[in-house]
PDB file of C-alpha atoms in Angstrom:
ATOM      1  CA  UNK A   1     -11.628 -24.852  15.403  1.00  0.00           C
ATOM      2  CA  UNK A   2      -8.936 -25.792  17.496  1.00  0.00           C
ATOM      3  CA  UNK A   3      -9.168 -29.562  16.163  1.00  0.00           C
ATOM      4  CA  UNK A   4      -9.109 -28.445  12.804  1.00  0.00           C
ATOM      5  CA  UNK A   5      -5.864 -25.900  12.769  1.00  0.00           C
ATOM      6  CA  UNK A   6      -4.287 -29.292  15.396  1.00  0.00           C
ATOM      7  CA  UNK A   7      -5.398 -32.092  12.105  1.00  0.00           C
ATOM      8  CA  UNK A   8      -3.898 -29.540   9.999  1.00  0.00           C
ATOM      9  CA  UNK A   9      -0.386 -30.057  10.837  1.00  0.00           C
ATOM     10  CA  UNK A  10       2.671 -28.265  10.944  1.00  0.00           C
ATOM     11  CA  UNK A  11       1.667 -26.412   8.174  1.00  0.00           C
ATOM     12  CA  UNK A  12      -1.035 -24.476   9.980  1.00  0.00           C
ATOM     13  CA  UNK A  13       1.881 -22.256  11.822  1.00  0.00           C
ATOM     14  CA  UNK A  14       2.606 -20.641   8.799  1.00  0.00           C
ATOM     15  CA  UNK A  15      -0.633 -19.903   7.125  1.00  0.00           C
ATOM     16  CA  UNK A  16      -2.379 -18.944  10.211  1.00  0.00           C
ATOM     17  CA  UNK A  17       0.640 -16.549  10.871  1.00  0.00           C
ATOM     18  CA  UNK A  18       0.373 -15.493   6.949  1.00  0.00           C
ATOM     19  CA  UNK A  19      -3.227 -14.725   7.509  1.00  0.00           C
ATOM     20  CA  UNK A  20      -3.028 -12.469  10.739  1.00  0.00           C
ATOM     21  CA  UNK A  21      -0.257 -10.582   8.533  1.00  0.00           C
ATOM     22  CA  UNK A  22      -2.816  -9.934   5.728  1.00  0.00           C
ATOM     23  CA  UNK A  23      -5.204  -8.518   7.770  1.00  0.00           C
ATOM     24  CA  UNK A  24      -2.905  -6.053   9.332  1.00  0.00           C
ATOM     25  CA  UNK A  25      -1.576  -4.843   6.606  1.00  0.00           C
ATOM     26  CA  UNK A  26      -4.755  -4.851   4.620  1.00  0.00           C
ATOM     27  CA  UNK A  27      -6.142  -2.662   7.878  1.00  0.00           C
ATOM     28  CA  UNK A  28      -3.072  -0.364   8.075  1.00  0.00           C
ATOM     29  CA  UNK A  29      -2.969   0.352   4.674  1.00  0.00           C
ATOM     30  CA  UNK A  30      -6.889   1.197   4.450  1.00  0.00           C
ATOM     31  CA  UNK A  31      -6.140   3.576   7.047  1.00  0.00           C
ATOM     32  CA  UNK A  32      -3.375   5.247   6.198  1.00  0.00           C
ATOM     33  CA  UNK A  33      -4.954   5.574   1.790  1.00  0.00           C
ATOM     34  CA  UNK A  34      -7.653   7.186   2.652  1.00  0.00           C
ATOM     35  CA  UNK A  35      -8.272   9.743   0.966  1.00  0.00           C
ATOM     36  CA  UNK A  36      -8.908  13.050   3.231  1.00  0.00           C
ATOM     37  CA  UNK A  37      -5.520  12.048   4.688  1.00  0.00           C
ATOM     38  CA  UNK A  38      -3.498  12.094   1.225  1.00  0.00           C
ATOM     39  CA  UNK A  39      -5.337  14.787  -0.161  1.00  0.00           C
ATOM     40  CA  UNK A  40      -6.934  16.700   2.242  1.00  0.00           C
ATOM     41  CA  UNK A  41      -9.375  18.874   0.553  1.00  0.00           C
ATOM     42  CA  UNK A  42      -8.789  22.467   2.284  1.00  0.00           C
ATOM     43  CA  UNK A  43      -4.709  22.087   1.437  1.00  0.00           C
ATOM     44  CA  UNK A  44      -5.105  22.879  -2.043  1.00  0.00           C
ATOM     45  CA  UNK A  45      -7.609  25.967  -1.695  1.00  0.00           C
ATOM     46  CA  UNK A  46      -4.923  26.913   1.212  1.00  0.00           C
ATOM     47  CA  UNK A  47      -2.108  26.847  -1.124  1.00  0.00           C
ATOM     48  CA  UNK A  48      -3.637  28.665  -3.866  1.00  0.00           C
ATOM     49  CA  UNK A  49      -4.628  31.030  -1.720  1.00  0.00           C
ATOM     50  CA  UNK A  50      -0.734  31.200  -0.916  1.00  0.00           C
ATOM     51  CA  UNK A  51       0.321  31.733  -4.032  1.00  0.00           C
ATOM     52  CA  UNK A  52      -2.411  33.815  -5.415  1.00  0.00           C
ATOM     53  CA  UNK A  53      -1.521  36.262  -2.907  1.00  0.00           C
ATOM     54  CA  UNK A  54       2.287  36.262  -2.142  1.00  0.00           C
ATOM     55  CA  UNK A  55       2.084  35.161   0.974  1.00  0.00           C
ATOM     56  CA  UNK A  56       4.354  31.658   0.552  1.00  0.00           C
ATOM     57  CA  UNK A  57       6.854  31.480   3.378  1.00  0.00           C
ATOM     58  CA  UNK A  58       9.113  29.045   4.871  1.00  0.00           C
ATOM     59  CA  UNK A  59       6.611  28.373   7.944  1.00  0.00           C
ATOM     60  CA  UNK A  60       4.134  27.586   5.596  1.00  0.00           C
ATOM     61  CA  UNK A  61       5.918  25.234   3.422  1.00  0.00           C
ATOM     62  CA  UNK A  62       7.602  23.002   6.413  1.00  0.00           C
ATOM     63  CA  UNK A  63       3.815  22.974   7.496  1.00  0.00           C
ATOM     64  CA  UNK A  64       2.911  21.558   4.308  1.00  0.00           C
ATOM     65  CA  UNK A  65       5.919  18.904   4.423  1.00  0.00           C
ATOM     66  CA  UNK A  66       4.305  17.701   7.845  1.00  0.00           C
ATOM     67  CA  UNK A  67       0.565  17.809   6.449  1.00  0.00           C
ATOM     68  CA  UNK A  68       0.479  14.827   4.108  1.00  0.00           C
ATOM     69  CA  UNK A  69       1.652  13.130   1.166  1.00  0.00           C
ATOM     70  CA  UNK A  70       0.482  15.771  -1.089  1.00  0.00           C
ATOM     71  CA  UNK A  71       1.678  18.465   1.148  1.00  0.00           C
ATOM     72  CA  UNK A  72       5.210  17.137   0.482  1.00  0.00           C
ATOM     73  CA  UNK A  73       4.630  17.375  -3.115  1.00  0.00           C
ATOM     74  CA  UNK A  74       3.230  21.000  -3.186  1.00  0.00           C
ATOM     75  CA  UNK A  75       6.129  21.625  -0.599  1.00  0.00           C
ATOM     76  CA  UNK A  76       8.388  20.790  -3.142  1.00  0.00           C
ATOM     77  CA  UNK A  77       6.938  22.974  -5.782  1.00  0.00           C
ATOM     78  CA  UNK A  78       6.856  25.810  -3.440  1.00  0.00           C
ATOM     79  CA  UNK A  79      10.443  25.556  -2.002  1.00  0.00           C
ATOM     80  CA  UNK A  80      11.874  25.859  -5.763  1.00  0.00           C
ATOM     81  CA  UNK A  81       9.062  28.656  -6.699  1.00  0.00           C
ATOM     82  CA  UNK A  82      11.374  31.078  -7.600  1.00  0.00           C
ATOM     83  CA  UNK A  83      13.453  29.181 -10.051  1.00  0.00           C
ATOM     84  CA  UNK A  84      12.755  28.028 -13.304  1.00  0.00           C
ATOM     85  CA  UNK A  85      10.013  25.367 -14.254  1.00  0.00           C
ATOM     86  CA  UNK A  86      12.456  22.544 -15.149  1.00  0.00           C
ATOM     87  CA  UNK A  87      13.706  22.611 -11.788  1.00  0.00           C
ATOM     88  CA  UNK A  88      10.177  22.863  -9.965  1.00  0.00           C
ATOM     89  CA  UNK A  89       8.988  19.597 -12.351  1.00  0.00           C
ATOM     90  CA  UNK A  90      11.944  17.689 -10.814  1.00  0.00           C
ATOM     91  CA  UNK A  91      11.887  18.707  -7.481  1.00  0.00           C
ATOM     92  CA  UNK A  92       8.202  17.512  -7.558  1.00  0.00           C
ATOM     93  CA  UNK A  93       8.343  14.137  -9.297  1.00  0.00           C
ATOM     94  CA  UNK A  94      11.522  13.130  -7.491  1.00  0.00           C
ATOM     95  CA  UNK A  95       9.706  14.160  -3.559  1.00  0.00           C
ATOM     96  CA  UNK A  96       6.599  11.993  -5.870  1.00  0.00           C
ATOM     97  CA  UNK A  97       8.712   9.156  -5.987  1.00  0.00           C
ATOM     98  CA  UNK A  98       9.318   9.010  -2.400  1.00  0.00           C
ATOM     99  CA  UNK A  99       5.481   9.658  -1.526  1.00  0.00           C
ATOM    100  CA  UNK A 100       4.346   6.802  -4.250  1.00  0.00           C
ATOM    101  CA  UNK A 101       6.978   4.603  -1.902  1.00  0.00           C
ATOM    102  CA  UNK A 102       5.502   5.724   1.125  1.00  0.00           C
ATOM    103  CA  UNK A 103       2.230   4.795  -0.428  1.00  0.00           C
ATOM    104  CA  UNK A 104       3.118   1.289  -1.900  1.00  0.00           C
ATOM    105  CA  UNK A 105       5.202   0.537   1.693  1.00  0.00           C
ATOM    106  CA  UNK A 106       3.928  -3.331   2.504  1.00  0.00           C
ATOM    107  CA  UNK A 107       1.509  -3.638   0.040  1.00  0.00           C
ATOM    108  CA  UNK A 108       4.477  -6.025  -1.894  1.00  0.00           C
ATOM    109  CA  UNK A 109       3.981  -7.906   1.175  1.00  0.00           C
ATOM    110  CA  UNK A 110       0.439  -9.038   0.605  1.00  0.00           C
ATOM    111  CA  UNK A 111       1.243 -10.002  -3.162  1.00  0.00           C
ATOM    112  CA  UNK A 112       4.040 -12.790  -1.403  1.00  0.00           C
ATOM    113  CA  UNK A 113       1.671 -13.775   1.104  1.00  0.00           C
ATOM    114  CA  UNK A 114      -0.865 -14.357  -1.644  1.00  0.00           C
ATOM    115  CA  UNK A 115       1.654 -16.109  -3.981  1.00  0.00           C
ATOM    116  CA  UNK A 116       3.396 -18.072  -0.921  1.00  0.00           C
ATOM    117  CA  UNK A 117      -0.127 -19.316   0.651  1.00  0.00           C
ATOM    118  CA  UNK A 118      -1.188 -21.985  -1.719  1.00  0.00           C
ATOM    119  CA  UNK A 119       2.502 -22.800  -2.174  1.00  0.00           C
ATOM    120  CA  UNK A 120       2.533 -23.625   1.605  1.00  0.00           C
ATOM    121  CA  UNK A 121      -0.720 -25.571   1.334  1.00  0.00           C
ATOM    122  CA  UNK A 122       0.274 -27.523  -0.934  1.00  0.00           C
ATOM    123  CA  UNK A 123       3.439 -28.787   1.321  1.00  0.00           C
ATOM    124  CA  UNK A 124       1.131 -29.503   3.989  1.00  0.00           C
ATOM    125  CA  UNK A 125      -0.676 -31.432   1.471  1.00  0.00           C
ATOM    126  CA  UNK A 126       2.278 -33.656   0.075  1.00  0.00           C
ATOM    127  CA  UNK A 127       3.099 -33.680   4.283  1.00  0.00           C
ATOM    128  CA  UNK A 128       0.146 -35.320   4.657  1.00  0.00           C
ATOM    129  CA  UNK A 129       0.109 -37.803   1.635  1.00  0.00           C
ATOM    130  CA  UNK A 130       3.299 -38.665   2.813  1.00  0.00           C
ATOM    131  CA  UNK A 131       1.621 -39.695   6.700  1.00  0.00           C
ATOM    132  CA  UNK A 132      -1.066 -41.685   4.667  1.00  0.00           C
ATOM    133  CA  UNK A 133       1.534 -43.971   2.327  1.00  0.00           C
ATOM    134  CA  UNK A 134       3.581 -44.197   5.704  1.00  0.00           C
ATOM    135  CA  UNK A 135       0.341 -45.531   7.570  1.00  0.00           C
ATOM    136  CA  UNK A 136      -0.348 -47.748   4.944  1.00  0.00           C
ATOM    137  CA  UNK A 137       3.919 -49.502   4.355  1.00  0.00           C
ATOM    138  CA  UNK A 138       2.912 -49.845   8.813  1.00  0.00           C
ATOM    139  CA  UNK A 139      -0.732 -50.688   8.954  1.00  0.00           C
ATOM    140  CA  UNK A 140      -1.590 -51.943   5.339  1.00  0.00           C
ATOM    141  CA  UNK A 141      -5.016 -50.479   4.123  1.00  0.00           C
ATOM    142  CA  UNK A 142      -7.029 -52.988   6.007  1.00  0.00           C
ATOM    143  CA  UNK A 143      -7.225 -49.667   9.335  1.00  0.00           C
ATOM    144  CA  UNK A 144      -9.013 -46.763   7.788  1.00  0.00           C
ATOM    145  CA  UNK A 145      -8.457 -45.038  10.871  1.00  0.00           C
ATOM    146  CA  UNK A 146      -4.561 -44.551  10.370  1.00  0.00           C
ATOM    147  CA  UNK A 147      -4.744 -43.271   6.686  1.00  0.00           C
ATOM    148  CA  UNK A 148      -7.406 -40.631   8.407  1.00  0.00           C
ATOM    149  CA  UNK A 149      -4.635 -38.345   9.532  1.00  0.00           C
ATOM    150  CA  UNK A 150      -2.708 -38.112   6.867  1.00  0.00           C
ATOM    151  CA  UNK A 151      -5.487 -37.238   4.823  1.00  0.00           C
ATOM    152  CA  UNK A 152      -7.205 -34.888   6.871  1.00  0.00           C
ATOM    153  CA  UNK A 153      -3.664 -32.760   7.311  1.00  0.00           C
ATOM    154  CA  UNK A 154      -3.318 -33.411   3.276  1.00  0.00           C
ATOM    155  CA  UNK A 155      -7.263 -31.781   2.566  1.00  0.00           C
ATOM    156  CA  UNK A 156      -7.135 -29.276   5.342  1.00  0.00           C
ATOM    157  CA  UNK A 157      -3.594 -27.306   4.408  1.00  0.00           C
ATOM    158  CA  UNK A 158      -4.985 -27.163   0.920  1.00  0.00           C
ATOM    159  CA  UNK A 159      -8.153 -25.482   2.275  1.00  0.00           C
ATOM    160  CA  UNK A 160      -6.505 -23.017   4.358  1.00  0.00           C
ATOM    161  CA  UNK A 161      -3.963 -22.359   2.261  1.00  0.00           C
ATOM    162  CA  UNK A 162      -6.117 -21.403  -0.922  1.00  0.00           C
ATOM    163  CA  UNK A 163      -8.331 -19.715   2.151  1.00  0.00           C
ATOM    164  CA  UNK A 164      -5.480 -16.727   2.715  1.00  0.00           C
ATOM    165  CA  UNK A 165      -4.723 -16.171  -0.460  1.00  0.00           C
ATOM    166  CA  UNK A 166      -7.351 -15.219  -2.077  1.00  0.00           C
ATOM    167  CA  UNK A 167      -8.351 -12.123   0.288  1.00  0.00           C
ATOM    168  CA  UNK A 168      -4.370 -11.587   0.420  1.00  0.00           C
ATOM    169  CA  UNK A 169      -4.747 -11.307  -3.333  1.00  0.00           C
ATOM    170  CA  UNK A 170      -8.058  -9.220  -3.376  1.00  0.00           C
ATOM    171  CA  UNK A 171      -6.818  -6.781  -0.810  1.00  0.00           C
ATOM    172  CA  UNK A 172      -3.547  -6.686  -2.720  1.00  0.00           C
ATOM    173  CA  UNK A 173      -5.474  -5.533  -5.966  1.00  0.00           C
ATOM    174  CA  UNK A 174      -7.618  -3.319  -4.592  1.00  0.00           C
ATOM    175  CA  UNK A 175      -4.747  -1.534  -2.447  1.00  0.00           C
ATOM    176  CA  UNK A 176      -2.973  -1.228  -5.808  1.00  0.00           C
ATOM    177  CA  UNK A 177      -5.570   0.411  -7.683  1.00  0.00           C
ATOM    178  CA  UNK A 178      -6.131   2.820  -4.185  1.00  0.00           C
ATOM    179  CA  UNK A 179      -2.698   3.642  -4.696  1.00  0.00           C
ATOM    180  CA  UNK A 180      -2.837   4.199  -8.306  1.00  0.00           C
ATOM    181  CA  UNK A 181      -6.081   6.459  -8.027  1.00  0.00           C
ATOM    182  CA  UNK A 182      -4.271   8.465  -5.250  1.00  0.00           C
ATOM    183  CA  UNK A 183      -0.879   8.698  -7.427  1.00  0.00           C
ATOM    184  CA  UNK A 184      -3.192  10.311 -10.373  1.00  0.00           C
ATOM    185  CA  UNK A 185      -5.078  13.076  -8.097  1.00  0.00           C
ATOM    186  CA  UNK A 186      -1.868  13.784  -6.791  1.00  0.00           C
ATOM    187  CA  UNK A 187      -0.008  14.392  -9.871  1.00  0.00           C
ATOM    188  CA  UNK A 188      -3.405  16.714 -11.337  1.00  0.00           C
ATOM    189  CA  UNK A 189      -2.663  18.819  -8.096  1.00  0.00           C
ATOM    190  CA  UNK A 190       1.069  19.036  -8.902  1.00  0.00           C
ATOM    191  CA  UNK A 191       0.839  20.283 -12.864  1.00  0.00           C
ATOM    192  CA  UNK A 192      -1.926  22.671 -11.130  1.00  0.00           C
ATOM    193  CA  UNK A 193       0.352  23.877  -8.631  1.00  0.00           C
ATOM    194  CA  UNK A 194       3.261  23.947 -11.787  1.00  0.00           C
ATOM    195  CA  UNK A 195       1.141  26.347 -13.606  1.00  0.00           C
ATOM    196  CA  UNK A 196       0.069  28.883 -11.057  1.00  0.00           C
ATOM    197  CA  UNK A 197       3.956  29.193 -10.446  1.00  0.00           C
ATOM    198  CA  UNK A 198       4.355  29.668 -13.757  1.00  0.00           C
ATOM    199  CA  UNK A 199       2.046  32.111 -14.428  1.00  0.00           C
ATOM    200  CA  UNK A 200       2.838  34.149 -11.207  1.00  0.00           C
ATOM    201  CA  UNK A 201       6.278  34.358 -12.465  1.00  0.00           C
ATOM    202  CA  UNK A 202       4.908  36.224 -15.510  1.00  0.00           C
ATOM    203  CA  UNK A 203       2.970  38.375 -13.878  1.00  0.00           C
ATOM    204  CA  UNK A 204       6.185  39.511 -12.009  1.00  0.00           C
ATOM    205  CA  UNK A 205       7.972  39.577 -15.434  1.00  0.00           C
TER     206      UNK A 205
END
């Protein structure tokens, strides 16, 4: 393996350095989407329960700004609860905007490193077409050994190149679409939460 990232080039830095990035943010971000950690399922029965009740007080809604990103939402909801419904729809969806950042945090990265990969591959390709034509002005084409180098580095940076970006770009999908799935649950929760207000307000009307 060694002998292959050394025939490579200078070019192998990069892309191996591009690849170890991937899968860390790939890893990270699996982690941190999943889904009984951005919407855990007992924090909505516990907030209905809240506001079903009465009981909604300033303990519980810093505990819900510290529980997750959908806490912070409902948090939101909950600190305006007592003013009208305009106010408690833009108190959520701007706090949404910050948790849908939160969520999307370094998955931009993996869409460069996907786009940048074969970009890089390719220089280490024309880098190594360039070793080859220089071998041959030296050597002529007579040595078959001395255009060897150059076109090892040229087919080699092309392989690893297209090599991490493809899972760069799969992993960047998928963590989109994660995202995307998450940002839709999380919304449903917020009209839901929206509503109950709502209606509780009537009820004490």
């Amino acid at each position: 393996m060694f002998e292959i990232v050394k025939a490579g080039g200078i070019m192998m830095g990069p892309i191996i350095l591009a690849s170890i990035v991937t899968a860390a943010i790939f890893l990270e971000r699996l982690w941190t989407l999943q889904t009984k950690r951005v919407l855990p399922s007992e924090l909505t029965e516990k907030v209905w329960r809240w506001v079903e009740q009465g009981q909604i007080q300033d303990k519980h809604i810093a505990a819900l700004q510290q529980n997750s990103p959908l806490g912070k939402i409902l948090a939101a909801g909950l600190a305006n609860r007592n003013r009208d419904r305009v106010v408690i729809r833009e108190a959520i969806e701007d706090t949404g905007r910050h948790v849908v950042h939160e969520l999307d945090r370094f998955i931009g990265t993996l869409g460069t490193v996907a786009s940048l990969s074969p970009l890089m591959g390719l220089l280490g390709t024309v880098i190594g077409m360039i070793r080859t034509f220089n071998a041959i002005t030296t050597a002529g084409i007579g040595n078959p050994a001395s255009l060897a180098g150059g076109i090892a580095e040229a087919l080699i940076t092309t392989a690893a190149g297209l090599t991490v970006a493809i899972p760069a770009l799969l992993a960047y999908k998928y963590l989109r679409g994660r995202v995307q799935t998450l940002v839709v649950q999380m919304e449903k929760e917020a009209i839901k939460l929206v509503e109950a207000l709502e209606g509780q307000s009537r009820e004490v009307a």
